[in-house]
Amino acid sequence: MEHLGVMLTILGAALAAGFAGAGSAIGVGIAGESGAGVMTEDPGKFGLVLLLQALPGTQGIYGLLIAFFAMLKAGLIGGEPTMAITWLNGLGVLFACLPIAIAGYYSGIAQGKTSAACIQMIAKRPEETGKAVILPAMVETYAVLALLVSILLLNGIS
Amino acid sequence: MGVASVRKLELYAHNTVVDDVLADLQKLGCCEVFVSGEERDVPDSPPVVADLDDKISEARYLLRLLEPYYEDEVSSMARSFGERPELSLKDMRSLSESFDVFSEAEGVRCLERKLVEIRSDMSKTDGYLSLLSGLGDLPYPLSLISTGTEQVFGALGSIPVENLGSWKEGLTKAFKGDVELYSAPFGVKDKETYVVMVGLRSVESEAVKISSGLGFSRMDLPEDLLLSVSEERQRLLTLKESLSAGISDVEASMKRLSNELVPDVRVLSDYWNILSDRLGSAEQGDRTDNVTVLGYWVPSSEEENIKKALSPWRGFTELCFSDPGEDDDPPSLLTNPEWSLPFETLTKLYGAPTYGGPDPTPLLAPFFFLFFGMCLGDGGYGLIMVAFFMFFLKKFKKMPSGAKSFFSLFVLSGVAATLVGALTGSWMGDMVDVVPFLRFLKPLKDLPVLLIPMNDPMAFLGISLVFGIFQIFFGMAIAMRECLKKGDYMGAFADQLGWMVFLSGLLLMGASAKVPSISWLAKTVTIVGVVALVSTQGRSKDGLLQKAISGVLSLYNVTSYLGDVLSYSRLLALGLATSAIAMIINMLASLSSSIPYVGWIIAIILFLGGHLFSVAVNVLGAFVHSLRLQYVEFFSKFYAGGGRLFEPLRYNTKYVTVSEDGRER
């Protein structure tokens, strides 16, 4: 049963890093397409476009973070496990990874679309960059909340 | 603090002195041209303005064409940070008189035309060459194909490779010796190849018809290709060489011209734009035969300065100050004390306050400082930020005020992160604990630590939410003050105070779960709040029943306040994310350091690269999210923006700094 606990933890970490990363990849991709379009007109906007393209990338980092936390819990990297490795605890870790996996995937895509639209906005109005950065951040809120829940849940498993 | 009061200035000036008066006002840089909303006939631009516009567009043309060739010692970034030559208007004026921008532009235009011609010849030659290389060793001179003779025709075309055999066979059968066929060599992957047939004029149409049936498509050969293939190729290659020599010639003279002209044209472009701004502002005024009337918005504090500056023209001008009227739309000039000046950028990003409204800059400054600190929450990263942005501030001393305040904002934010990092014991994550030779710092690091969020996230979450509640109440209190100022007592007491009482009641209810002795107080406060809200929130509706229903329904808004407060939990999440990412980087570095021989190199690369990446990502995240808390949770309580920033008539330059001394004439 101990093995099952470790396996479930690995599944959780894989889901967190995999889905949140996939969401970010799609999001960054969507924003990048839009950015490339803008830069064919005005290559000087590279800095601003890169900034906006990077915004949907955070979900992937949050997913990675939770995956590392999960691995630490089971002692898969660096040092002793910080929880009793039972299959129930493993299942707990798996469930705790779900918020960031799900919210990371969908919010990454949604944020990518918003970023793409905002890149179009700064193409016409570069002076409004402040507002263009805030709109994608509104979407990210829900990834942050999911990250928070995942962290708190993982923290609760001992 | 806040939005400075402005006054309307009506300036009557005799036409002989208008230009000088305007020059003085532009130098002062504190008067915004009054644009009346009314429709007005725009008179044709006087010749001097039209001439100026032509000069500006020529200057722009010159810069657009020559700047790519110009090697600037000062990078464009340094220039935008204030590394510009300093010139007086007098110097610029004398330069403008001695510089004939039209003839210079004409010269450059000639060069550009030449360049375009050579380039088009070049691409034509390249096209010929690629055609010739496809033809292989054609045994006939090209003139036979391009023009032919009276008796003989030649046809060039392409044909699918698989039809080549049947084409040759078919034509030989049909015309015997009347046509000669040639097919160029082709590669294994080629689907088509060039073929040439040469024959008697009498069979031309027949031969072409048969060939077309086999997929032959005829191509015209340009008439200037006459010699044999190899001779033509030789000729074209020589031609190409001379053309590229021509291009480098023209580019060399462009480069020489750019070194000669660009610095001057930049100065002139700025000078003419200054003049154009000045003359353009005069066009907003009304002009009679002898007098021009100009309207300006002027900060009240500058009134005396303007009177003093215009005193030399006392006999020819009349100044008339008045307060803005009901229908006017005065601009907002933000005046903030030194400490909150950097945060003005954030207010401007959202939108300027309306005239007479509150300026949120000093109100948001402490919150942004604190929240950024909590979101980044790492001493090491904070110090990196401070060092990075201080370096720029020190290097570019003449930075324009906008960039300067933005950089100072980041320095302050870095300080905040350092402070929070010290209190939470996070220096590049857990670097002090895991790097062996830094262990001696541990007692020093542990000294100021209040709370380690990683070990006690719930306590840190509580702190985040308490800050959130405090900021939301603070926002409502400001809204209440604004209502009182406007005399809207219902808005102040019923809406803002009512909600504050109700929400405090709910908070007390929460607290009474832990401290039962205050539960009576909690209940009383909540009930007072509910009664106040239910009885007032429907006041705009008709009929008692509808008033009551909207009053009760308004209580549902409590969810939005709940959402606002929970939104502050991001302070914990982002703070934790920073320390955790830093911790992971440290861990990866220390794991890889155990690899034999090269481990320490990999560890250093991982450590430096990882933390550099982490600081960039986390600073962006912390900035965006602490800004969002201001814009969405805080501003929604009392601030809408929608004003117009004060834009005085001044020296708006791109390339030079106008030095103070030296009058224009």
JSON list of N, CA, C and O in Angstrom, two decimals, chain A residues 51 55 58 61-62 65 68-69 72 77-78 130-131 133-134 137-138 140-141 144-145 147-148 151-152 155, chain B residues 349-350 454 457-458 569-570 572-574 576-577 580-581 583-584 587 613 617 620 624-625 627-628 631-632:
[
{"chain": "A", "resi": 51, "resn": "LEU", "atom": "N", "xyz": [5.97, 41.21, -22.69]},
{"chain": "A", "resi": 51, "resn": "LEU", "atom": "CA", "xyz": [5.41, 41.33, -21.35]},
{"chain": "A", "resi": 51, "resn": "LEU", "atom": "C", "xyz": [4.01, 40.72, -21.30]},
{"chain": "A", "resi": 51, "resn": "LEU", "atom": "O", "xyz": [3.68, 39.91, -20.43]},
{"chain": "A", "resi": 55, "resn": "LEU", "atom": "N", "xyz": [2.33, 36.91, -19.53]},
{"chain": "A", "resi": 55, "resn": "LEU", "atom": "CA", "xyz": [1.35, 36.86, -18.44]},
{"chain": "A", "resi": 55, "resn": "LEU", "atom": "C", "xyz": [0.64, 35.51, -18.30]},
{"chain": "A", "resi": 55, "resn": "LEU", "atom": "O", "xyz": [0.51, 35.01, -17.18]},
{"chain": "A", "resi": 58, "resn": "THR", "atom": "N", "xyz": [2.16, 32.15, -16.06]},
{"chain": "A", "resi": 58, "resn": "THR", "atom": "CA", "xyz": [2.30, 31.90, -14.62]},
{"chain": "A", "resi": 58, "resn": "THR", "atom": "C", "xyz": [1.61, 30.62, -14.17]},
{"chain": "A", "resi": 58, "resn": "THR", "atom": "O", "xyz": [2.06, 29.99, -13.23]},
{"chain": "A", "resi": 61, "resn": "ILE", "atom": "N", "xyz": [3.90, 27.86, -13.96]},
{"chain": "A", "resi": 61, "resn": "ILE", "atom": "CA", "xyz": [4.80, 27.95, -12.81]},
{"chain": "A", "resi": 61, "resn": "ILE", "atom": "C", "xyz": [4.08, 27.50, -11.54]},
{"chain": "A", "resi": 61, "resn": "ILE", "atom": "O", "xyz": [4.64, 26.78, -10.72]},
{"chain": "A", "resi": 62, "resn": "TYR", "atom": "N", "xyz": [2.82, 27.92, -11.41]},
{"chain": "A", "resi": 62, "resn": "TYR", "atom": "CA", "xyz": [2.06, 27.49, -10.23]},
{"chain": "A", "resi": 62, "resn": "TYR", "atom": "C", "xyz": [1.93, 25.96, -10.20]},
{"chain": "A", "resi": 62, "resn": "TYR", "atom": "O", "xyz": [2.07, 25.34, -9.15]},
{"chain": "A", "resi": 65, "resn": "LEU", "atom": "N", "xyz": [5.08, 24.44, -9.19]},
{"chain": "A", "resi": 65, "resn": "LEU", "atom": "CA", "xyz": [5.25, 24.65, -7.75]},
{"chain": "A", "resi": 65, "resn": "LEU", "atom": "C", "xyz": [4.54, 23.57, -6.95]},
{"chain": "A", "resi": 65, "resn": "LEU", "atom": "O", "xyz": [5.11, 22.95, -6.04]},
{"chain": "A", "resi": 68, "resn": "PHE", "atom": "N", "xyz": [6.16, 20.22, -7.25]},
{"chain": "A", "resi": 68, "resn": "PHE", "atom": "CA", "xyz": [7.32, 20.09, -6.38]},
{"chain": "A", "resi": 68, "resn": "PHE", "atom": "C", "xyz": [6.91, 19.86, -4.93]},
{"chain": "A", "resi": 68, "resn": "PHE", "atom": "O", "xyz": [7.48, 19.03, -4.23]},
{"chain": "A", "resi": 69, "resn": "PHE", "atom": "N", "xyz": [5.89, 20.62, -4.50]},
{"chain": "A", "resi": 69, "resn": "PHE", "atom": "CA", "xyz": [5.39, 20.43, -3.13]},
{"chain": "A", "resi": 69, "resn": "PHE", "atom": "C", "xyz": [4.97, 18.98, -2.92]},
{"chain": "A", "resi": 69, "resn": "PHE", "atom": "O", "xyz": [5.31, 18.37, -1.89]},
{"chain": "A", "resi": 72, "resn": "LEU", "atom": "N", "xyz": [7.93, 16.76, -2.69]},
{"chain": "A", "resi": 72, "resn": "LEU", "atom": "CA", "xyz": [8.59, 16.93, -1.39]},
{"chain": "A", "resi": 72, "resn": "LEU", "atom": "C", "xyz": [7.86, 16.14, -0.32]},
{"chain": "A", "resi": 72, "resn": "LEU", "atom": "O", "xyz": [8.47, 15.51, 0.54]},
{"chain": "A", "resi": 77, "resn": "ILE", "atom": "N", "xyz": [12.01, 13.99, -3.96]},
{"chain": "A", "resi": 77, "resn": "ILE", "atom": "CA", "xyz": [13.25, 14.73, -4.20]},
{"chain": "A", "resi": 77, "resn": "ILE", "atom": "C", "xyz": [13.74, 15.24, -2.87]},
{"chain": "A", "resi": 77, "resn": "ILE", "atom": "O", "xyz": [12.95, 15.65, -2.01]},
{"chain": "A", "resi": 78, "resn": "GLY", "atom": "N", "xyz": [15.04, 15.28, -2.74]},
{"chain": "A", "resi": 78, "resn": "GLY", "atom": "CA", "xyz": [15.71, 15.93, -1.62]},
{"chain": "A", "resi": 78, "resn": "GLY", "atom": "C", "xyz": [15.13, 15.65, -0.25]},
{"chain": "A", "resi": 78, "resn": "GLY", "atom": "O", "xyz": [14.23, 16.37, 0.19]},
{"chain": "A", "resi": 130, "resn": "GLY", "atom": "N", "xyz": [-0.77, 50.11, -19.16]},
{"chain": "A", "resi": 130, "resn": "GLY", "atom": "CA", "xyz": [-1.16, 49.80, -17.78]},
{"chain": "A", "resi": 130, "resn": "GLY", "atom": "C", "xyz": [-2.45, 49.03, -17.74]},
{"chain": "A", "resi": 130, "resn": "GLY", "atom": "O", "xyz": [-2.58, 47.99, -17.08]},
{"chain": "A", "resi": 131, "resn": "LYS", "atom": "N", "xyz": [-3.43, 49.53, -18.50]},
{"chain": "A", "resi": 131, "resn": "LYS", "atom": "CA", "xyz": [-4.73, 48.86, -18.51]},
{"chain": "A", "resi": 131, "resn": "LYS", "atom": "C", "xyz": [-4.63, 47.51, -19.19]},
{"chain": "A", "resi": 131, "resn": "LYS", "atom": "O", "xyz": [-5.28, 46.54, -18.79]},
{"chain": "A", "resi": 133, "resn": "VAL", "atom": "N", "xyz": [-2.25, 45.48, -19.13]},
{"chain": "A", "resi": 133, "resn": "VAL", "atom": "CA", "xyz": [-1.65, 44.47, -18.26]},
{"chain": "A", "resi": 133, "resn": "VAL", "atom": "C", "xyz": [-2.64, 44.00, -17.20]},
{"chain": "A", "resi": 133, "resn": "VAL", "atom": "O", "xyz": [-2.61, 42.86, -16.74]},
{"chain": "A", "resi": 134, "resn": "ILE", "atom": "N", "xyz": [-3.54, 44.90, -16.82]},
{"chain": "A", "resi": 134, "resn": "ILE", "atom": "CA", "xyz": [-4.47, 44.56, -15.73]},
{"chain": "A", "resi": 134, "resn": "ILE", "atom": "C", "xyz": [-5.53, 43.56, -16.19]},
{"chain": "A", "resi": 134, "resn": "ILE", "atom": "O", "xyz": [-5.90, 42.64, -15.46]},
{"chain": "A", "resi": 137, "resn": "ALA", "atom": "N", "xyz": [-4.60, 40.06, -15.90]},
{"chain": "A", "resi": 137, "resn": "ALA", "atom": "CA", "xyz": [-4.39, 39.74, -14.49]},
{"chain": "A", "resi": 137, "resn": "ALA", "atom": "C", "xyz": [-5.71, 39.42, -13.79]},
{"chain": "A", "resi": 137, "resn": "ALA", "atom": "O", "xyz": [-5.74, 38.68, -12.80]},
{"chain": "A", "resi": 138, "resn": "MET", "atom": "N", "xyz": [-6.82, 39.97, -14.32]},
{"chain": "A", "resi": 138, "resn": "MET", "atom": "CA", "xyz": [-8.12, 39.65, -13.74]},
{"chain": "A", "resi": 138, "resn": "MET", "atom": "C", "xyz": [-8.39, 38.15, -13.87]},
{"chain": "A", "resi": 138, "resn": "MET", "atom": "O", "xyz": [-8.93, 37.52, -12.98]},
{"chain": "A", "resi": 140, "resn": "GLU", "atom": "N", "xyz": [-6.14, 35.83, -14.13]},
{"chain": "A", "resi": 140, "resn": "GLU", "atom": "CA", "xyz": [-5.18, 35.05, -13.35]},
{"chain": "A", "resi": 140, "resn": "GLU", "atom": "C", "xyz": [-5.60, 34.88, -11.90]},
{"chain": "A", "resi": 140, "resn": "GLU", "atom": "O", "xyz": [-5.21, 33.92, -11.24]},
{"chain": "A", "resi": 141, "resn": "THR", "atom": "N", "xyz": [-6.42, 35.83, -11.42]},
{"chain": "A", "resi": 141, "resn": "THR", "atom": "CA", "xyz": [-6.91, 35.73, -10.05]},
{"chain": "A", "resi": 141, "resn": "THR", "atom": "C", "xyz": [-7.34, 34.32, -9.70]},
{"chain": "A", "resi": 141, "resn": "THR", "atom": "O", "xyz": [-7.03, 33.81, -8.63]},
{"chain": "A", "resi": 144, "resn": "VAL", "atom": "N", "xyz": [-4.62, 32.00, -9.15]},
{"chain": "A", "resi": 144, "resn": "VAL", "atom": "CA", "xyz": [-3.98, 32.28, -7.86]},
{"chain": "A", "resi": 144, "resn": "VAL", "atom": "C", "xyz": [-4.79, 31.66, -6.73]},
{"chain": "A", "resi": 144, "resn": "VAL", "atom": "O", "xyz": [-4.23, 31.05, -5.81]},
{"chain": "A", "resi": 145, "resn": "LEU", "atom": "N", "xyz": [-6.12, 31.81, -6.82]},
{"chain": "A", "resi": 145, "resn": "LEU", "atom": "CA", "xyz": [-6.97, 31.23, -5.77]},
{"chain": "A", "resi": 145, "resn": "LEU", "atom": "C", "xyz": [-6.82, 29.71, -5.75]},
{"chain": "A", "resi": 145, "resn": "LEU", "atom": "O", "xyz": [-6.72, 29.10, -4.68]},
{"chain": "A", "resi": 147, "resn": "LEU", "atom": "N", "xyz": [-4.25, 28.02, -6.73]},
{"chain": "A", "resi": 147, "resn": "LEU", "atom": "CA", "xyz": [-2.92, 27.74, -6.18]},
{"chain": "A", "resi": 147, "resn": "LEU", "atom": "C", "xyz": [-2.97, 27.77, -4.66]},
{"chain": "A", "resi": 147, "resn": "LEU", "atom": "O", "xyz": [-2.44, 26.88, -3.97]},
{"chain": "A", "resi": 148, "resn": "LEU", "atom": "N", "xyz": [-3.67, 28.79, -4.15]},
{"chain": "A", "resi": 148, "resn": "LEU", "atom": "CA", "xyz": [-3.78, 28.94, -2.71]},
{"chain": "A", "resi": 148, "resn": "LEU", "atom": "C", "xyz": [-4.43, 27.72, -2.09]},
{"chain": "A", "resi": 148, "resn": "LEU", "atom": "O", "xyz": [-3.95, 27.15, -1.10]},
{"chain": "A", "resi": 151, "resn": "ILE", "atom": "N", "xyz": [-2.14, 24.76, -2.14]},
{"chain": "A", "resi": 151, "resn": "ILE", "atom": "CA", "xyz": [-1.08, 24.86, -1.12]},
{"chain": "A", "resi": 151, "resn": "ILE", "atom": "C", "xyz": [-1.65, 24.52, 0.26]},
{"chain": "A", "resi": 151, "resn": "ILE", "atom": "O", "xyz": [-1.09, 23.72, 1.01]},
{"chain": "A", "resi": 152, "resn": "LEU", "atom": "N", "xyz": [-2.81, 25.14, 0.56]},
{"chain": "A", "resi": 152, "resn": "LEU", "atom": "CA", "xyz": [-3.38, 24.92, 1.90]},
{"chain": "A", "resi": 152, "resn": "LEU", "atom": "C", "xyz": [-3.75, 23.46, 2.09]},
{"chain": "A", "resi": 152, "resn": "LEU", "atom": "O", "xyz": [-3.53, 22.89, 3.16]},
{"chain": "A", "resi": 155, "resn": "ASN", "atom": "N", "xyz": [-0.71, 21.41, 2.57]},
{"chain": "A", "resi": 155, "resn": "ASN", "atom": "CA", "xyz": [-0.19, 21.71, 3.89]},
{"chain": "A", "resi": 155, "resn": "ASN", "atom": "C", "xyz": [-0.93, 20.95, 4.99]},
{"chain": "A", "resi": 155, "resn": "ASN", "atom": "O", "xyz": [-0.37, 20.61, 6.02]},
{"chain": "B", "resi": 349, "resn": "LEU", "atom": "N", "xyz": [-1.91, 55.63, -14.70]},
{"chain": "B", "resi": 349, "resn": "LEU", "atom": "CA", "xyz": [-2.18, 54.42, -15.48]},
{"chain": "B", "resi": 349, "resn": "LEU", "atom": "C", "xyz": [-3.67, 54.11, -15.49]},
{"chain": "B", "resi": 349, "resn": "LEU", "atom": "O", "xyz": [-4.21, 53.62, -16.47]},
{"chain": "B", "resi": 350, "resn": "TYR", "atom": "N", "xyz": [-4.33, 54.37, -14.38]},
{"chain": "B", "resi": 350, "resn": "TYR", "atom": "CA", "xyz": [-5.75, 54.05, -14.28]},
{"chain": "B", "resi": 350, "resn": "TYR", "atom": "C", "xyz": [-6.59, 55.10, -14.98]},
{"chain": "B", "resi": 350, "resn": "TYR", "atom": "O", "xyz": [-7.56, 54.79, -15.65]},
{"chain": "B", "resi": 454, "resn": "MET", "atom": "N", "xyz": [5.53, 29.85, 5.19]},
{"chain": "B", "resi": 454, "resn": "MET", "atom": "CA", "xyz": [5.60, 28.46, 4.78]},
{"chain": "B", "resi": 454, "resn": "MET", "atom": "C", "xyz": [5.16, 27.53, 5.92]},
{"chain": "B", "resi": 454, "resn": "MET", "atom": "O", "xyz": [4.51, 26.52, 5.69]},
{"chain": "B", "resi": 457, "resn": "PRO", "atom": "N", "xyz": [0.80, 29.03, 7.19]},
{"chain": "B", "resi": 457, "resn": "PRO", "atom": "CA", "xyz": [0.11, 29.80, 6.14]},
{"chain": "B", "resi": 457, "resn": "PRO", "atom": "C", "xyz": [-1.19, 30.42, 6.62]},
{"chain": "B", "resi": 457, "resn": "PRO", "atom": "O", "xyz": [-1.57, 31.49, 6.16]},
{"chain": "B", "resi": 458, "resn": "MET", "atom": "N", "xyz": [-1.88, 29.75, 7.56]},
{"chain": "B", "resi": 458, "resn": "MET", "atom": "CA", "xyz": [-3.19, 30.29, 7.98]},
{"chain": "B", "resi": 458, "resn": "MET", "atom": "C", "xyz": [-3.04, 31.64, 8.65]},
{"chain": "B", "resi": 458, "resn": "MET", "atom": "O", "xyz": [-3.85, 32.53, 8.44]},
{"chain": "B", "resi": 569, "resn": "SER", "atom": "N", "xyz": [-6.43, 37.26, -0.56]},
{"chain": "B", "resi": 569, "resn": "SER", "atom": "CA", "xyz": [-5.68, 36.05, -0.22]},
{"chain": "B", "resi": 569, "resn": "SER", "atom": "C", "xyz": [-4.53, 35.86, -1.20]},
{"chain": "B", "resi": 569, "resn": "SER", "atom": "O", "xyz": [-3.61, 35.09, -0.93]},
{"chain": "B", "resi": 570, "resn": "ARG", "atom": "N", "xyz": [-4.57, 36.58, -2.33]},
{"chain": "B", "resi": 570, "resn": "ARG", "atom": "CA", "xyz": [-3.45, 36.46, -3.28]},
{"chain": "B", "resi": 570, "resn": "ARG", "atom": "C", "xyz": [-2.15, 36.93, -2.67]},
{"chain": "B", "resi": 570, "resn": "ARG", "atom": "O", "xyz": [-1.08, 36.55, -3.11]},
{"chain": "B", "resi": 572, "resn": "LEU", "atom": "N", "xyz": [-1.01, 36.15, 0.18]},
{"chain": "B", "resi": 572, "resn": "LEU", "atom": "CA", "xyz": [-0.38, 34.94, 0.71]},
{"chain": "B", "resi": 572, "resn": "LEU", "atom": "C", "xyz": [0.11, 34.05, -0.42]},
{"chain": "B", "resi": 572, "resn": "LEU", "atom": "O", "xyz": [1.25, 33.60, -0.42]},
{"chain": "B", "resi": 573, "resn": "ALA", "atom": "N", "xyz": [-0.78, 33.83, -1.41]},
{"chain": "B", "resi": 573, "resn": "ALA", "atom": "CA", "xyz": [-0.45, 32.87, -2.47]},
{"chain": "B", "resi": 573, "resn": "ALA", "atom": "C", "xyz": [0.80, 33.29, -3.22]},
{"chain": "B", "resi": 573, "resn": "ALA", "atom": "O", "xyz": [1.71, 32.50, -3.44]},
{"chain": "B", "resi": 574, "resn": "LEU", "atom": "N", "xyz": [0.86, 34.59, -3.59]},
{"chain": "B", "resi": 574, "resn": "LEU", "atom": "CA", "xyz": [2.02, 35.03, -4.37]},
{"chain": "B", "resi": 574, "resn": "LEU", "atom": "C", "xyz": [3.27, 35.05, -3.51]},
{"chain": "B", "resi": 574, "resn": "LEU", "atom": "O", "xyz": [4.36, 34.71, -3.98]},
{"chain": "B", "resi": 576, "resn": "LEU", "atom": "N", "xyz": [3.91, 33.08, -1.00]},
{"chain": "B", "resi": 576, "resn": "LEU", "atom": "CA", "xyz": [4.34, 31.68, -0.87]},
{"chain": "B", "resi": 576, "resn": "LEU", "atom": "C", "xyz": [5.00, 31.20, -2.16]},
{"chain": "B", "resi": 576, "resn": "LEU", "atom": "O", "xyz": [6.01, 30.50, -2.12]},
{"chain": "B", "resi": 577, "resn": "ALA", "atom": "N", "xyz": [4.39, 31.58, -3.28]},
{"chain": "B", "resi": 577, "resn": "ALA", "atom": "CA", "xyz": [4.92, 31.12, -4.57]},
{"chain": "B", "resi": 577, "resn": "ALA", "atom": "C", "xyz": [6.36, 31.60, -4.73]},
{"chain": "B", "resi": 577, "resn": "ALA", "atom": "O", "xyz": [7.23, 30.83, -5.15]},
{"chain": "B", "resi": 580, "resn": "ALA", "atom": "N", "xyz": [8.61, 29.62, -2.47]},
{"chain": "B", "resi": 580, "resn": "ALA", "atom": "CA", "xyz": [8.68, 28.22, -2.86]},
{"chain": "B", "resi": 580, "resn": "ALA", "atom": "C", "xyz": [9.51, 28.05, -4.13]},
{"chain": "B", "resi": 580, "resn": "ALA", "atom": "O", "xyz": [10.33, 27.13, -4.22]},
{"chain": "B", "resi": 581, "resn": "ILE", "atom": "N", "xyz": [9.31, 28.95, -5.10]},
{"chain": "B", "resi": 581, "resn": "ILE", "atom": "CA", "xyz": [10.11, 28.83, -6.33]},
{"chain": "B", "resi": 581, "resn": "ILE", "atom": "C", "xyz": [11.59, 29.01, -6.00]},
{"chain": "B", "resi": 581, "resn": "ILE", "atom": "O", "xyz": [12.45, 28.25, -6.46]},
{"chain": "B", "resi": 583, "resn": "MET", "atom": "N", "xyz": [13.01, 28.37, -3.23]},
{"chain": "B", "resi": 583, "resn": "MET", "atom": "CA", "xyz": [13.44, 27.18, -2.49]},
{"chain": "B", "resi": 583, "resn": "MET", "atom": "C", "xyz": [13.76, 26.04, -3.46]},
{"chain": "B", "resi": 583, "resn": "MET", "atom": "O", "xyz": [14.76, 25.33, -3.31]},
{"chain": "B", "resi": 584, "resn": "ILE", "atom": "N", "xyz": [12.87, 25.89, -4.46]},
{"chain": "B", "resi": 584, "resn": "ILE", "atom": "CA", "xyz": [13.08, 24.81, -5.43]},
{"chain": "B", "resi": 584, "resn": "ILE", "atom": "C", "xyz": [14.38, 25.04, -6.20]},
{"chain": "B", "resi": 584, "resn": "ILE", "atom": "O", "xyz": [15.15, 24.10, -6.42]},
{"chain": "B", "resi": 587, "resn": "MET", "atom": "N", "xyz": [17.15, 24.10, -4.11]},
{"chain": "B", "resi": 587, "resn": "MET", "atom": "CA", "xyz": [17.24, 22.65, -3.95]},
{"chain": "B", "resi": 587, "resn": "MET", "atom": "C", "xyz": [17.86, 22.00, -5.19]},
{"chain": "B", "resi": 587, "resn": "MET", "atom": "O", "xyz": [18.75, 21.15, -5.08]},
{"chain": "B", "resi": 613, "resn": "PHE", "atom": "N", "xyz": [15.49, 34.31, -13.41]},
{"chain": "B", "resi": 613, "resn": "PHE", "atom": "CA", "xyz": [14.17, 34.03, -13.99]},
{"chain": "B", "resi": 613, "resn": "PHE", "atom": "C", "xyz": [13.09, 34.28, -12.94]},
{"chain": "B", "resi": 613, "resn": "PHE", "atom": "O", "xyz": [12.09, 34.95, -13.18]},
{"chain": "B", "resi": 617, "resn": "VAL", "atom": "N", "xyz": [9.91, 36.93, -13.12]},
{"chain": "B", "resi": 617, "resn": "VAL", "atom": "CA", "xyz": [8.52, 36.48, -13.12]},
{"chain": "B", "resi": 617, "resn": "VAL", "atom": "C", "xyz": [7.77, 36.99, -11.89]},
{"chain": "B", "resi": 617, "resn": "VAL", "atom": "O", "xyz": [6.65, 37.48, -11.98]},
{"chain": "B", "resi": 620, "resn": "LEU", "atom": "N", "xyz": [7.05, 40.81, -11.88]},
{"chain": "B", "resi": 620, "resn": "LEU", "atom": "CA", "xyz": [5.92, 41.11, -12.77]},
{"chain": "B", "resi": 620, "resn": "LEU", "atom": "C", "xyz": [4.61, 40.73, -12.07]},
{"chain": "B", "resi": 620, "resn": "LEU", "atom": "O", "xyz": [3.66, 41.52, -12.03]},
{"chain": "B", "resi": 624, "resn": "VAL", "atom": "N", "xyz": [1.68, 43.41, -10.92]},
{"chain": "B", "resi": 624, "resn": "VAL", "atom": "CA", "xyz": [0.37, 43.37, -11.54]},
{"chain": "B", "resi": 624, "resn": "VAL", "atom": "C", "xyz": [-0.71, 43.10, -10.49]},
{"chain": "B", "resi": 624, "resn": "VAL", "atom": "O", "xyz": [-1.77, 43.74, -10.48]},
{"chain": "B", "resi": 625, "resn": "HIS", "atom": "N", "xyz": [-0.44, 42.18, -9.56]},
{"chain": "B", "resi": 625, "resn": "HIS", "atom": "CA", "xyz": [-1.50, 41.82, -8.63]},
{"chain": "B", "resi": 625, "resn": "HIS", "atom": "C", "xyz": [-1.69, 42.84, -7.53]},
{"chain": "B", "resi": 625, "resn": "HIS", "atom": "O", "xyz": [-2.81, 43.09, -7.10]},
{"chain": "B", "resi": 627, "resn": "LEU", "atom": "N", "xyz": [-1.23, 45.93, -7.99]},
{"chain": "B", "resi": 627, "resn": "LEU", "atom": "CA", "xyz": [-1.90, 47.03, -8.69]},
{"chain": "B", "resi": 627, "resn": "LEU", "atom": "C", "xyz": [-3.39, 46.72, -8.86]},
{"chain": "B", "resi": 627, "resn": "LEU", "atom": "O", "xyz": [-4.24, 47.58, -8.69]},
{"chain": "B", "resi": 628, "resn": "ARG", "atom": "N", "xyz": [-3.67, 45.47, -9.16]},
{"chain": "B", "resi": 628, "resn": "ARG", "atom": "CA", "xyz": [-5.06, 45.08, -9.34]},
{"chain": "B", "resi": 628, "resn": "ARG", "atom": "C", "xyz": [-5.86, 45.28, -8.06]},
{"chain": "B", "resi": 628, "resn": "ARG", "atom": "O", "xyz": [-7.02, 45.71, -8.09]},
{"chain": "B", "resi": 631, "resn": "TYR", "atom": "N", "xyz": [-6.78, 48.87, -8.07]},
{"chain": "B", "resi": 631, "resn": "TYR", "atom": "CA", "xyz": [-7.72, 49.28, -9.11]},
{"chain": "B", "resi": 631, "resn": "TYR", "atom": "C", "xyz": [-9.10, 48.67, -8.91]},
{"chain": "B", "resi": 631, "resn": "TYR", "atom": "O", "xyz": [-10.12, 49.33, -9.06]},
{"chain": "B", "resi": 632, "resn": "VAL", "atom": "N", "xyz": [-9.14, 47.38, -8.61]},
{"chain": "B", "resi": 632, "resn": "VAL", "atom": "CA", "xyz": [-10.43, 46.69, -8.60]},
{"chain": "B", "resi": 632, "resn": "VAL", "atom": "C", "xyz": [-11.08, 46.74, -7.22]},
{"chain": "B", "resi": 632, "resn": "VAL", "atom": "O", "xyz": [-12.24, 47.12, -7.09]}
]
